[in-house]
Amino acid sequence: MAGEVAEEKKSSHVKILTTTNVKPKNSSIGKKECQLVTFDLPYLAFYYNQKLLIYKGVEAEFEGIVEKLKDGLGLVLEDFYQLAGKLDKDEDGVFKVVYDDNMDAVEVLVAEAGEIAVEDLTAEEGTTKFKELIPYIGVLNLEGLHRPLLSVQLTKLKDGLAMGCAFNHAILDEHAKSAANGDVAAKVDPPLREKVFKFSESAIDQIKSKINAHPSEGSKPFSTFQSLSTHVWHAVTRARHLKPEDYTVFTVFADCRKRVEPPMPESYFGNLIQAIFTVTAAGLLLANPPEFGAAMIQKAIDMHDSKTIDARNKEWESNPKIFQFKDAGVNCVAVGSSPRFKVYDIDFGWGEPESVRSGSNNRFDGMVYLYPGKNGGRSIDVEISLEANAMERLEKDNEFLMEV
């Protein structure tokens, strides 16, 4: 572990106290290289992925917790030493991850924000209050050529602890946050709002039951994901006030670990995901019952087999394109993350987090993150970024909110 550097960086609420570089405990790993694969390369022009975990009631033990977390990180890096490395390119311009024992490794910032309470953050609908709690806002994955691939900020709150993580999405996947399906004309981005809509276990069951109420002959039942995705796609399309002839795209990011040949283990660490696109006219989507949209999503997912994946990779390799995070499609609803990720099980010894949120990076009009609900069971939190006027209409949509 490198020595700590005192910082004088201040803001209205957060003060960075020290910056430490944490290395693998075993300091004799030596020089290692790992070439990025086709699945990884499109994400170089995305931003660092950001997550924020908020814990309550540990402020009195903050200093000891920080040291324990650093020590644990050093142990983890013995197996995942790539996170302590940097991006590099070989003589042919091929990107790779390189590690050497002399590198700075993972960056850990220690901060304090004595005026910010846990409740201030759990009540936050947008991401404004998170910006000083998570590193690398607006930093592209490509900057991993000269920045750490993982940065962690541990902030002492008035009554808890905030753990902000930023990791380079070109070298690992938690789940993709964007994709592309063609050229989109440049335009000024509209103002966005973010909000978390909480769907109880009962609401999720009602959504799924409604979409499965009238199955067609020979059809498969729609999953919870397909049902909720259709529910969100319909609601966002209504809120946007699109013309009937306007296209709308639903984008889902498929875990390809079990779809490729040969299948890869669930523990595969890199990006093994691809975007799956479903497109239709807004009028056609809304004029039909919800099972119409659900069937399109289901079919697109089912058809994304190893042959389709290989064809997509070969197409990209023949004409490489570094995607931008907004290239998810016209009038899109793009779903990332998953309620299958047990984020509320992240317990370092002082209990589960009060809240888990995404940072401000990689957000655009129509981006959706799904998380398991804090109350457990089948409850799901739906975090949506949407153009401000459309968001205002969505907030009043009782059909979407499952309110009578």
Coordinates of C-alpha atoms in Angstrom, one line a residue:
M1 CA 0.0 0.0 0.0
A2 CA 1.4 3.3 -1.0
G3 CA 1.7 6.2 1.4
E4 CA -1.3 8.5 2.0
V5 CA -1.4 12.0 0.5
A6 CA -3.2 14.7 2.4
E7 CA -5.7 16.7 0.3
E8 CA -7.1 20.2 0.7
K9 CA -9.8 19.7 -1.9
K10 CA -13.0 21.2 -0.5
S11 CA -16.6 21.7 -1.7
S12 CA -19.8 22.9 -0.2
H13 CA -20.4 19.6 1.6
V14 CA -17.5 17.2 1.0
K15 CA -13.9 17.4 1.9
I16 CA -11.3 14.9 0.6
L17 CA -8.9 14.1 3.4
T18 CA -6.5 11.6 1.9
T19 CA -5.8 9.6 -1.2
T20 CA -4.2 6.2 -1.0
N21 CA -3.1 3.7 -3.6
V22 CA -3.9 0.1 -2.6
K23 CA -1.9 -2.7 -4.1
P24 CA -2.4 -6.5 -4.0
K25 CA -1.2 -7.9 -0.7
N26 CA 1.1 -10.2 -2.6
S27 CA 3.5 -7.7 -4.0
S28 CA 5.4 -10.2 -6.2
I29 CA 2.8 -10.9 -8.9
G30 CA 5.2 -9.5 -11.6
K31 CA 4.3 -8.2 -15.0
K32 CA 1.0 -9.5 -16.5
E33 CA -1.0 -8.7 -19.6
C34 CA -4.6 -9.4 -20.7
Q35 CA -5.8 -8.5 -24.1
L36 CA -9.3 -7.0 -24.4
V37 CA -11.8 -9.0 -26.5
T38 CA -14.4 -7.9 -29.0
F39 CA -17.1 -7.8 -26.2
D40 CA -14.9 -5.2 -24.3
L41 CA -13.8 -2.8 -27.0
P42 CA -17.1 -1.0 -27.7
Y43 CA -17.2 0.3 -24.2
L44 CA -14.0 2.4 -24.4
A45 CA -16.0 5.5 -25.2
F46 CA -18.4 5.0 -22.4
Y47 CA -17.8 6.6 -19.0
Y48 CA -16.6 4.9 -15.9
N49 CA -19.4 3.0 -14.3
Q50 CA -20.4 4.4 -10.9
K51 CA -22.2 2.9 -7.9
L52 CA -23.0 4.4 -4.5
L53 CA -23.7 2.3 -1.4
I54 CA -25.1 4.1 1.7
Y55 CA -24.7 2.6 5.2
K56 CA -26.2 4.0 8.4
G57 CA -24.9 4.1 11.9
V58 CA -21.2 3.4 11.4
E59 CA -19.7 6.9 11.6
A60 CA -18.2 6.3 15.1
E61 CA -16.1 3.5 13.7
F62 CA -15.2 5.2 10.5
E63 CA -11.4 5.2 10.8
G64 CA -11.2 1.6 11.7
I65 CA -13.6 0.6 9.0
V66 CA -11.5 2.4 6.4
E67 CA -8.4 0.5 7.3
K68 CA -10.3 -2.8 7.3
L69 CA -11.7 -2.1 3.9
K70 CA -8.3 -1.2 2.5
D71 CA -6.8 -4.3 3.9
G72 CA -9.6 -6.4 2.4
L73 CA -9.2 -4.7 -0.9
G74 CA -5.5 -5.7 -0.9
L75 CA -6.5 -9.3 -0.5
V76 CA -9.1 -9.2 -3.2
L77 CA -6.6 -7.7 -5.6
E78 CA -4.4 -10.7 -5.3
D79 CA -7.0 -12.6 -7.5
F80 CA -8.2 -9.6 -9.4
Y81 CA -4.9 -7.8 -10.0
Q82 CA -6.1 -6.5 -13.4
L83 CA -8.1 -3.9 -11.5
A84 CA -4.8 -2.6 -10.1
G85 CA -3.4 -2.2 -13.6
K86 CA -3.8 0.2 -16.5
L87 CA -5.0 0.1 -20.1
D88 CA -2.3 -0.1 -22.8
K89 CA -2.0 -0.7 -26.5
D90 CA 0.4 -3.1 -28.3
E91 CA 2.4 -2.3 -31.4
D92 CA -0.7 -3.0 -33.5
G93 CA -2.9 -0.7 -31.5
V94 CA -4.8 -3.5 -29.8
F95 CA -6.0 -2.6 -26.3
K96 CA -5.0 -4.7 -23.3
V97 CA -4.8 -4.5 -19.6
V98 CA -1.3 -4.5 -18.1
Y99 CA -0.2 -4.9 -14.5
D100 CA 3.1 -4.4 -12.9
D101 CA 4.0 -4.5 -9.2
N102 CA 5.3 -0.9 -9.5
M103 CA 2.0 0.6 -10.7
D104 CA -0.1 2.9 -8.4
A105 CA -2.9 0.3 -8.4
V106 CA -6.4 1.1 -7.0
E107 CA -7.2 4.6 -5.8
V108 CA -8.9 5.0 -2.4
L109 CA -10.1 8.4 -1.3
V110 CA -11.1 9.1 2.3
A111 CA -13.5 12.1 2.8
E112 CA -15.9 13.6 5.3
A113 CA -19.3 15.3 4.9
G114 CA -20.5 16.0 8.4
E115 CA -23.5 18.0 7.2
I116 CA -24.9 15.2 5.0
A117 CA -27.2 12.7 6.7
V118 CA -28.1 9.2 5.3
E119 CA -31.7 10.4 5.0
D120 CA -30.6 13.3 2.8
L121 CA -29.2 10.7 0.3
T122 CA -31.9 8.1 0.5
A123 CA -34.5 10.8 -0.2
E124 CA -32.6 12.0 -3.3
E125 CA -34.6 11.4 -6.5
G126 CA -31.9 12.6 -8.8
T127 CA -28.1 12.3 -8.6
T128 CA -27.1 15.9 -7.7
K129 CA -26.2 15.0 -4.1
F130 CA -24.2 12.0 -5.2
K131 CA -21.7 13.9 -7.4
E132 CA -19.2 14.6 -4.7
L133 CA -19.5 11.1 -3.2
I134 CA -18.4 9.1 -6.3
P135 CA -15.1 9.5 -8.2
Y136 CA -14.6 10.1 -11.9
I137 CA -17.6 12.0 -13.0
G138 CA -17.4 12.5 -16.7
V139 CA -14.3 10.3 -17.1
L140 CA -14.2 8.1 -20.2
N141 CA -13.1 4.4 -20.0
L142 CA -10.4 5.3 -22.5
E143 CA -8.7 7.4 -19.8
G144 CA -7.8 4.1 -18.2
L145 CA -4.6 4.5 -20.2
H146 CA -3.4 6.9 -17.5
R147 CA -5.9 6.6 -14.6
P148 CA -6.5 3.8 -12.1
L149 CA -9.1 1.3 -13.4
L150 CA -10.9 1.3 -10.0
S151 CA -11.4 4.2 -7.7
V152 CA -13.2 4.0 -4.3
Q153 CA -14.3 7.0 -2.2
L154 CA -15.2 6.4 1.5
T155 CA -17.0 9.3 3.0
K156 CA -17.9 9.8 6.6
L157 CA -21.5 11.1 6.8
K158 CA -23.3 12.8 9.7
D159 CA -24.7 9.4 10.7
G160 CA -23.2 6.8 8.4
L161 CA -20.9 6.0 5.5
A162 CA -21.1 6.4 1.8
M163 CA -19.0 4.1 -0.4
G164 CA -18.7 5.5 -4.0
C165 CA -17.1 3.2 -6.6
A166 CA -16.1 4.0 -10.1
F167 CA -14.7 1.2 -12.3
N168 CA -13.6 1.0 -15.9
H169 CA -16.4 -0.6 -17.9
A170 CA -14.0 -1.7 -20.7
I171 CA -12.4 -4.4 -18.5
L172 CA -15.3 -5.7 -16.4
D173 CA -19.1 -6.0 -16.4
E174 CA -21.7 -5.5 -13.8
H175 CA -24.1 -4.9 -16.6
A176 CA -24.0 -2.8 -19.7
K177 CA -25.5 0.7 -19.8
S178 CA -25.6 1.5 -23.4
A179 CA -25.4 0.2 -27.0
A180 CA -25.8 1.4 -30.6
N181 CA -28.0 0.7 -33.6
G182 CA -27.1 3.3 -36.1
D183 CA -26.1 7.0 -36.6
V184 CA -28.1 9.6 -34.8
A185 CA -28.0 13.3 -35.8
A186 CA -26.2 15.5 -33.3
K187 CA -28.4 17.6 -31.2
V188 CA -28.5 19.5 -27.9
D189 CA -29.3 17.2 -25.0
P190 CA -32.6 18.0 -23.3
P191 CA -32.6 18.5 -19.6
L192 CA -33.0 15.2 -17.8
R193 CA -34.5 14.2 -14.5
E194 CA -33.9 11.0 -12.6
K195 CA -36.4 9.2 -10.3
V196 CA -36.7 5.9 -8.5
F197 CA -40.1 4.3 -8.8
K198 CA -40.6 1.6 -6.2
F199 CA -42.8 -1.4 -7.1
S200 CA -43.9 -3.6 -4.3
E201 CA -44.1 -7.4 -4.6
S202 CA -47.9 -7.1 -5.0
A203 CA -47.5 -4.5 -7.8
I204 CA -45.0 -6.7 -9.6
D205 CA -47.3 -9.7 -9.4
Q206 CA -50.2 -7.6 -10.8
I207 CA -48.1 -6.4 -13.7
K208 CA -46.9 -9.9 -14.5
S209 CA -50.4 -11.4 -14.1
K210 CA -52.0 -8.8 -16.5
I211 CA -49.5 -9.4 -19.3
N212 CA -49.9 -13.1 -19.0
A213 CA -53.7 -13.0 -18.8
H214 CA -54.4 -13.7 -22.4
P215 CA -51.7 -16.1 -23.7
S216 CA -51.7 -17.0 -27.4
E217 CA -51.7 -20.6 -28.5
G218 CA -48.3 -22.1 -28.1
S219 CA -46.7 -19.1 -26.4
K220 CA -44.5 -19.2 -23.4
P221 CA -45.3 -17.3 -20.2
F222 CA -43.7 -13.9 -20.0
S223 CA -41.0 -13.5 -17.3
T224 CA -41.0 -10.9 -14.6
F225 CA -38.3 -9.0 -16.5
Q226 CA -40.3 -9.1 -19.7
S227 CA -43.5 -8.1 -18.0
L228 CA -42.0 -5.1 -16.1
S229 CA -40.0 -4.0 -19.2
T230 CA -43.2 -3.9 -21.2
H231 CA -44.9 -1.9 -18.5
V232 CA -42.1 0.7 -18.4
W233 CA -41.8 0.8 -22.3
H234 CA -45.6 1.6 -22.6
A235 CA -45.5 4.2 -19.9
V236 CA -42.4 6.0 -21.1
T237 CA -43.8 6.0 -24.7
R238 CA -47.1 7.5 -23.4
A239 CA -45.2 10.1 -21.4
R240 CA -43.2 11.2 -24.4
H241 CA -46.3 12.1 -26.4
L242 CA -44.8 10.6 -29.6
K243 CA -46.6 10.6 -32.9
P244 CA -48.1 7.3 -33.9
E245 CA -45.6 6.9 -36.7
D246 CA -42.6 7.7 -34.5
Y247 CA -40.3 4.7 -33.9
T248 CA -39.5 3.6 -30.4
V249 CA -36.7 1.2 -29.5
F250 CA -36.5 -1.1 -26.5
T251 CA -32.9 -2.1 -25.7
V252 CA -32.0 -4.9 -23.3
F253 CA -28.5 -6.0 -22.5
A254 CA -28.2 -9.8 -22.7
D255 CA -25.9 -11.8 -20.5
C256 CA -24.1 -14.0 -23.1
R257 CA -22.2 -16.2 -20.7
K258 CA -24.5 -19.2 -21.3
R259 CA -25.3 -18.2 -24.9
V260 CA -21.9 -18.5 -26.4
E261 CA -20.2 -21.7 -27.5
P262 CA -18.7 -23.0 -25.4
P263 CA -20.6 -21.5 -22.5
M264 CA -18.7 -19.4 -20.1
P265 CA -19.0 -19.7 -16.3
E266 CA -21.1 -17.2 -14.3
S267 CA -17.9 -16.0 -12.7
Y268 CA -16.5 -14.7 -16.0
F269 CA -15.2 -11.3 -15.1
G270 CA -15.2 -9.3 -18.3
N271 CA -17.8 -7.9 -20.6
L272 CA -19.8 -10.8 -22.1
I273 CA -22.9 -8.9 -22.9
Q274 CA -24.6 -7.6 -26.1
A275 CA -27.4 -5.2 -26.7
I276 CA -30.6 -6.6 -28.1
F277 CA -32.9 -4.2 -29.9
T278 CA -36.6 -4.3 -30.5
V279 CA -38.3 -1.5 -32.5
T280 CA -41.8 -0.6 -33.4
A281 CA -44.0 2.4 -34.1
A282 CA -45.3 4.2 -31.0
G283 CA -48.8 4.0 -32.2
L284 CA -48.6 0.3 -32.9
L285 CA -47.1 -0.3 -29.4
L286 CA -49.8 1.6 -27.6
A287 CA -52.8 0.5 -29.7
N288 CA -52.1 -3.2 -28.9
P289 CA -52.5 -5.0 -25.6
P290 CA -49.3 -5.2 -23.5
E291 CA -48.6 -8.8 -24.5
F292 CA -47.8 -7.4 -28.0
G293 CA -44.7 -5.6 -26.8
A294 CA -43.8 -8.4 -24.4
A295 CA -43.8 -10.9 -27.2
M296 CA -41.4 -8.8 -29.2
I297 CA -39.0 -8.5 -26.3
Q298 CA -39.3 -12.2 -25.6
K299 CA -38.7 -13.2 -29.2
A300 CA -35.6 -10.9 -29.5
I301 CA -34.1 -12.4 -26.3
D302 CA -34.8 -16.0 -27.4
M303 CA -33.3 -15.5 -30.8
H304 CA -30.0 -14.1 -29.5
D305 CA -28.1 -17.4 -29.6
S306 CA -24.4 -18.2 -30.2
K307 CA -24.8 -17.7 -34.0
T308 CA -26.3 -14.3 -33.6
I309 CA -23.6 -13.3 -31.1
D310 CA -20.8 -14.5 -33.4
A311 CA -22.3 -12.7 -36.4
R312 CA -22.5 -9.5 -34.3
N313 CA -18.9 -9.8 -33.3
K314 CA -17.7 -10.4 -36.8
E315 CA -19.7 -7.5 -38.1
W316 CA -18.1 -5.2 -35.5
E317 CA -14.6 -6.6 -36.2
S318 CA -15.0 -5.9 -39.9
N319 CA -16.1 -2.3 -39.3
P320 CA -15.1 -1.3 -35.7
K321 CA -17.1 1.5 -34.1
I322 CA -16.5 2.9 -30.7
F323 CA -20.0 3.4 -29.4
Q324 CA -21.1 6.4 -27.4
F325 CA -23.3 5.8 -24.4
K326 CA -26.2 7.7 -26.0
D327 CA -26.4 5.5 -29.1
A328 CA -29.1 3.2 -27.7
G329 CA -31.7 4.0 -30.4
V330 CA -34.3 6.6 -31.2
N331 CA -36.9 7.3 -28.5
C332 CA -35.4 4.4 -26.6
V333 CA -36.0 2.6 -23.3
A334 CA -32.7 0.9 -22.4
V335 CA -32.6 -1.4 -19.4
G336 CA -29.4 -2.1 -17.6
S337 CA -28.5 -3.8 -14.3
S338 CA -30.9 -6.4 -12.9
P339 CA -32.9 -7.2 -9.8
R340 CA -31.0 -10.5 -9.8
F341 CA -28.0 -8.6 -8.5
K342 CA -28.3 -8.9 -4.7
V343 CA -27.0 -5.4 -4.0
Y344 CA -28.6 -5.3 -0.5
D345 CA -26.6 -8.4 0.5
I346 CA -23.4 -6.3 0.3
D347 CA -22.6 -6.5 4.1
F348 CA -19.0 -5.7 5.2
G349 CA -19.8 -6.5 8.8
W350 CA -22.0 -3.6 9.8
G351 CA -25.3 -4.5 8.1
E352 CA -26.9 -4.1 4.6
P353 CA -26.9 -0.7 2.8
E354 CA -29.8 1.7 3.3
S355 CA -29.7 2.5 -0.4
V356 CA -27.9 1.5 -3.6
R357 CA -27.9 3.9 -6.5
S358 CA -26.0 4.6 -9.8
G359 CA -24.0 7.7 -10.3
S360 CA -24.4 10.5 -12.9
N361 CA -22.2 8.8 -15.6
N362 CA -23.8 7.0 -18.5
R363 CA -27.2 8.5 -18.2
F364 CA -29.4 9.6 -21.1
D365 CA -33.0 10.0 -22.0
G366 CA -34.6 6.6 -21.5
M367 CA -32.0 4.9 -19.4
V368 CA -33.4 2.5 -16.9
Y369 CA -31.7 0.7 -14.0
L370 CA -33.4 -2.2 -12.2
Y371 CA -32.6 -3.1 -8.6
P372 CA -34.1 -5.4 -6.1
G373 CA -36.4 -3.5 -3.7
K374 CA -35.0 -2.8 -0.2
N375 CA -38.0 -4.7 1.3
G376 CA -36.9 -7.9 -0.5
G377 CA -39.1 -10.5 -1.9
R378 CA -40.1 -9.8 -5.5
S379 CA -40.2 -6.0 -5.1
I380 CA -38.2 -4.0 -7.6
D381 CA -36.9 -0.4 -7.8
V382 CA -37.0 1.1 -11.3
E383 CA -34.6 4.1 -11.7
I384 CA -35.4 6.1 -14.8
S385 CA -33.7 9.0 -16.5
L386 CA -36.1 10.9 -18.7
E387 CA -36.5 14.3 -20.4
A388 CA -38.0 16.6 -17.7
N389 CA -41.4 17.2 -19.3
A390 CA -41.9 13.5 -20.0
M391 CA -40.9 12.7 -16.4
E392 CA -43.5 15.1 -15.1
R393 CA -46.1 13.2 -17.1
L394 CA -44.8 9.8 -16.0
E395 CA -45.1 10.8 -12.3
K396 CA -48.8 11.5 -12.8
D397 CA -49.5 8.2 -14.8
N398 CA -51.6 6.2 -12.4
E399 CA -51.6 3.2 -14.7
F400 CA -47.8 3.1 -14.5
L401 CA -47.7 3.8 -10.8
M402 CA -50.2 1.0 -10.2
E403 CA -52.5 3.4 -8.3
V404 CA -56.3 3.4 -8.6

